[in-house]
Amino acid sequence: GSQSFSRPCKAALAAFVIFACVSAILLPLHALKALTFLYALSYIKLAVTLTKYLPQVFLNIRRKSTRGWNIDNILLDLTGGSLSLAQLFLDAACSHDWTKVSGDPVKFGLGFVSMLFDVIFIVQHYCIYRQRPAEATTTPKLADPLLTTETPARPVEADVETAS
């Protein structure tokens, strides 16, 4: 297709890769602890998550529509983010140690950011750019018959008679 990465996206990707490679080189030299390296990678994941939703938000705004875009994965993502945050808070509450929430800022950030963008997409899809019934696409439903009654099928005997 004609899609390509923008310059800022290429620059950010290059910075992430360079940062990860330099960190990986420092790891065996004991200049960096393994846990610090993993935290650095998790912050890269948080940054990628922050930026992966923005193009779709702006595309929906520019087109003033969410037509042709499936909301199902967003609803699943919202469920996953809710359950992730619920687990984080339940773990902290059960152990009476609330540093589990503040001690894992990336897990909290990923859940929160995902849910924030999910809510934005849901509002765009169901409220701001809601599809009117006349605009709805005519996709076949599972209950629609495969054959219509407009053109009757030939009887089986006709096939037998023409074959002999």
mmCIF file of C-alpha atoms in Angstrom:
data_model
loop_
_atom_site.group_PDB
_atom_site.id
_atom_site.type_symbol
_atom_site.label_atom_id
_atom_site.label_comp_id
_atom_site.label_asym_id
_atom_site.label_seq_id
_atom_site.Cartn_x
_atom_site.Cartn_y
_atom_site.Cartn_z
ATOM 1 C CA GLY A 1 0.000 0.000 0.000
ATOM 2 C CA SER A 2 0.893 3.628 0.032
ATOM 3 C CA GLN A 3 1.173 3.857 3.819
ATOM 4 C CA SER A 4 4.506 4.676 5.383
ATOM 5 C CA PHE A 5 5.907 5.806 8.702
ATOM 6 C CA SER A 6 6.067 9.530 9.369
ATOM 7 C CA ARG A 7 9.410 11.176 10.145
ATOM 8 C CA PRO A 8 8.611 11.636 13.857
ATOM 9 C CA CYS A 9 7.585 7.978 14.065
ATOM 10 C CA LYS A 10 10.805 6.867 12.366
ATOM 11 C CA ALA A 11 12.842 9.071 14.713
ATOM 12 C CA ALA A 12 11.072 7.718 17.811
ATOM 13 C CA LEU A 13 11.476 4.139 16.619
ATOM 14 C CA ALA A 14 15.182 4.709 15.953
ATOM 15 C CA ALA A 15 15.610 6.265 19.412
ATOM 16 C CA PHE A 16 13.848 3.310 21.060
ATOM 17 C CA VAL A 17 15.950 0.766 19.177
ATOM 18 C CA ILE A 18 19.212 2.609 19.929
ATOM 19 C CA PHE A 19 18.262 2.964 23.597
ATOM 20 C CA ALA A 20 17.381 -0.723 23.868
ATOM 21 C CA CYS A 21 20.577 -1.811 22.081
ATOM 22 C CA VAL A 22 22.825 0.411 24.199
ATOM 23 C CA SER A 23 21.093 -0.836 27.335
ATOM 24 C CA ALA A 24 21.519 -4.441 26.191
ATOM 25 C CA ILE A 25 25.240 -3.829 25.636
ATOM 26 C CA LEU A 26 25.613 -2.287 29.107
ATOM 27 C CA LEU A 27 23.856 -5.234 30.719
ATOM 28 C CA PRO A 28 26.675 -7.816 30.492
ATOM 29 C CA LEU A 29 29.203 -5.130 31.446
ATOM 30 C CA HIS A 30 27.354 -4.785 34.783
ATOM 31 C CA ALA A 31 26.928 -1.073 34.119
ATOM 32 C CA LEU A 32 23.188 -1.681 34.218
ATOM 33 C CA LYS A 33 21.144 -4.031 36.361
ATOM 34 C CA ALA A 34 18.794 -6.496 34.671
ATOM 35 C CA LEU A 35 15.770 -5.095 36.503
ATOM 36 C CA THR A 36 16.636 -1.566 35.381
ATOM 37 C CA PHE A 37 16.932 -2.841 31.801
ATOM 38 C CA LEU A 38 13.508 -4.470 32.009
ATOM 39 C CA TYR A 39 11.996 -1.298 33.463
ATOM 40 C CA ALA A 40 13.516 0.670 30.581
ATOM 41 C CA LEU A 41 11.929 -1.717 28.082
ATOM 42 C CA SER A 42 8.585 -1.395 29.858
ATOM 43 C CA TYR A 43 8.745 2.403 29.538
ATOM 44 C CA ILE A 44 9.382 1.967 25.814
ATOM 45 C CA LYS A 45 6.257 -0.195 25.678
ATOM 46 C CA LEU A 46 4.289 2.524 27.480
ATOM 47 C CA ALA A 47 5.521 5.134 24.983
ATOM 48 C CA VAL A 48 4.570 2.909 22.050
ATOM 49 C CA THR A 49 1.136 2.339 23.578
ATOM 50 C CA LEU A 50 0.665 6.087 23.974
ATOM 51 C CA THR A 51 1.457 6.686 20.329
ATOM 52 C CA LYS A 52 -0.268 3.723 18.706
ATOM 53 C CA TYR A 53 -3.778 5.013 19.404
ATOM 54 C CA LEU A 54 -3.263 8.638 18.366
ATOM 55 C CA PRO A 55 -3.331 8.149 14.567
ATOM 56 C CA GLN A 56 -6.740 6.419 14.716
ATOM 57 C CA VAL A 57 -8.175 9.143 16.959
ATOM 58 C CA PHE A 58 -7.019 11.846 14.536
ATOM 59 C CA LEU A 59 -8.157 9.855 11.492
ATOM 60 C CA ASN A 60 -11.640 9.513 12.989
ATOM 61 C CA ILE A 61 -11.719 13.260 13.691
ATOM 62 C CA ARG A 62 -10.501 14.157 10.205
ATOM 63 C CA ARG A 63 -12.990 11.819 8.495
ATOM 64 C CA LYS A 64 -15.756 12.694 10.990
ATOM 65 C CA SER A 65 -16.621 9.018 10.955
ATOM 66 C CA THR A 66 -15.706 5.611 12.308
ATOM 67 C CA ARG A 67 -17.332 3.834 9.365
ATOM 68 C CA GLY A 68 -15.482 0.715 8.269
ATOM 69 C CA TRP A 69 -13.690 0.470 11.598
ATOM 70 C CA ASN A 70 -14.447 -2.350 14.020
ATOM 71 C CA ILE A 71 -15.182 -1.405 17.642
ATOM 72 C CA ASP A 72 -15.101 -5.004 18.933
ATOM 73 C CA ASN A 73 -11.363 -5.052 19.700
ATOM 74 C CA ILE A 74 -11.683 -1.766 21.570
ATOM 75 C CA LEU A 75 -14.405 -3.242 23.773
ATOM 76 C CA LEU A 76 -12.164 -6.249 24.467
ATOM 77 C CA ASP A 77 -9.211 -3.944 25.179
ATOM 78 C CA LEU A 78 -11.333 -1.951 27.639
ATOM 79 C CA THR A 79 -12.222 -5.187 29.405
ATOM 80 C CA GLY A 80 -8.555 -6.202 29.550
ATOM 81 C CA GLY A 81 -7.453 -2.806 30.874
ATOM 82 C CA SER A 82 -10.183 -2.854 33.527
ATOM 83 C CA LEU A 83 -9.227 -6.327 34.667
ATOM 84 C CA SER A 84 -5.516 -5.432 34.733
ATOM 85 C CA LEU A 85 -6.149 -2.413 36.954
ATOM 86 C CA ALA A 86 -8.555 -4.404 39.113
ATOM 87 C CA GLN A 87 -5.860 -7.041 39.623
ATOM 88 C CA LEU A 88 -3.318 -4.373 40.521
ATOM 89 C CA PHE A 89 -5.610 -2.802 43.122
ATOM 90 C CA LEU A 90 -6.839 -6.127 44.506
ATOM 91 C CA ASP A 91 -3.268 -7.365 44.949
ATOM 92 C CA ALA A 92 -2.394 -4.178 46.798
ATOM 93 C CA ALA A 93 -5.538 -4.313 48.945
ATOM 94 C CA CYS A 94 -5.147 -7.980 49.868
ATOM 95 C CA SER A 95 -1.523 -7.550 50.891
ATOM 96 C CA HIS A 96 -2.166 -4.154 52.552
ATOM 97 C CA ASP A 97 0.792 -2.875 50.522
ATOM 98 C CA TRP A 98 -0.220 0.014 48.289
ATOM 99 C CA THR A 99 3.327 0.380 46.989
ATOM 100 C CA LYS A 100 2.385 -2.371 44.541
ATOM 101 C CA VAL A 101 0.354 0.255 42.701
ATOM 102 C CA SER A 102 2.970 2.994 42.844
ATOM 103 C CA GLY A 103 5.820 0.493 42.510
ATOM 104 C CA ASP A 104 4.645 -0.647 39.067
ATOM 105 C CA PRO A 105 3.883 2.626 37.274
ATOM 106 C CA VAL A 106 4.083 1.062 33.814
ATOM 107 C CA LYS A 107 1.388 -1.548 34.524
ATOM 108 C CA PHE A 108 -0.834 1.180 35.965
ATOM 109 C CA GLY A 109 0.023 3.494 33.057
ATOM 110 C CA LEU A 110 -0.667 0.845 30.407
ATOM 111 C CA GLY A 111 -4.045 0.008 31.894
ATOM 112 C CA PHE A 112 -4.994 3.646 32.365
ATOM 113 C CA VAL A 113 -3.812 4.829 28.930
ATOM 114 C CA SER A 114 -5.488 1.906 27.162
ATOM 115 C CA MET A 115 -8.752 2.543 28.970
ATOM 116 C CA LEU A 116 -8.558 6.291 28.287
ATOM 117 C CA PHE A 117 -8.169 5.759 24.546
ATOM 118 C CA ASP A 118 -10.815 3.021 24.593
ATOM 119 C CA VAL A 119 -13.283 5.480 26.106
ATOM 120 C CA ILE A 120 -12.337 8.065 23.457
ATOM 121 C CA PHE A 121 -12.961 5.505 20.695
ATOM 122 C CA ILE A 122 -16.263 4.400 22.233
ATOM 123 C CA VAL A 123 -17.466 8.009 22.478
ATOM 124 C CA GLN A 124 -16.383 8.642 18.887
ATOM 125 C CA HIS A 125 -18.070 5.484 17.614
ATOM 126 C CA TYR A 126 -21.332 5.534 19.563
ATOM 127 C CA CYS A 127 -21.884 9.247 20.285
ATOM 128 C CA ILE A 128 -20.019 11.725 18.091
ATOM 129 C CA TYR A 129 -19.862 9.847 14.771
ATOM 130 C CA ARG A 130 -22.719 7.427 15.286
ATOM 131 C CA GLN A 131 -23.832 5.765 12.094
ATOM 132 C CA ARG A 132 -27.363 6.617 10.988
ATOM 133 C CA PRO A 133 -29.597 3.666 10.010
ATOM 134 C CA ALA A 134 -29.605 4.818 6.352
ATOM 135 C CA GLU A 135 -25.781 4.814 6.349
ATOM 136 C CA ALA A 136 -25.537 1.301 7.729
ATOM 137 C CA THR A 137 -23.756 -1.124 5.492
ATOM 138 C CA THR A 138 -25.698 -4.023 4.080
ATOM 139 C CA THR A 139 -23.608 -6.881 5.329
ATOM 140 C CA PRO A 140 -25.230 -10.299 5.452
ATOM 141 C CA LYS A 141 -26.197 -11.540 8.869
ATOM 142 C CA LEU A 142 -25.738 -15.077 10.122
ATOM 143 C CA ALA A 143 -29.500 -15.597 10.052
ATOM 144 C CA ASP A 144 -29.835 -14.539 6.388
ATOM 145 C CA PRO A 145 -30.561 -17.471 4.052
ATOM 146 C CA LEU A 146 -27.845 -18.468 1.611
ATOM 147 C CA LEU A 147 -30.330 -19.008 -1.221
ATOM 148 C CA THR A 148 -33.144 -16.640 -2.058
ATOM 149 C CA THR A 149 -36.566 -17.653 -3.331
ATOM 150 C CA GLU A 150 -36.369 -15.230 -6.278
ATOM 151 C CA THR A 151 -34.831 -17.787 -8.647
ATOM 152 C CA PRO A 152 -36.216 -21.275 -8.114
ATOM 153 C CA ALA A 153 -33.733 -24.115 -8.186
ATOM 154 C CA ARG A 154 -34.108 -26.725 -10.942
ATOM 155 C CA PRO A 155 -35.607 -29.990 -9.810
ATOM 156 C CA VAL A 156 -33.235 -32.910 -9.407
ATOM 157 C CA GLU A 157 -35.180 -35.031 -11.957
ATOM 158 C CA ALA A 158 -34.365 -32.520 -14.700
ATOM 159 C CA ASP A 159 -30.669 -33.136 -14.157
ATOM 160 C CA VAL A 160 -31.206 -36.911 -14.409
ATOM 161 C CA GLU A 161 -33.190 -36.655 -17.658
ATOM 162 C CA THR A 162 -30.666 -34.410 -19.417
ATOM 163 C CA ALA A 163 -27.785 -36.660 -18.364
ATOM 164 C CA SER A 164 -29.237 -39.731 -20.212
#
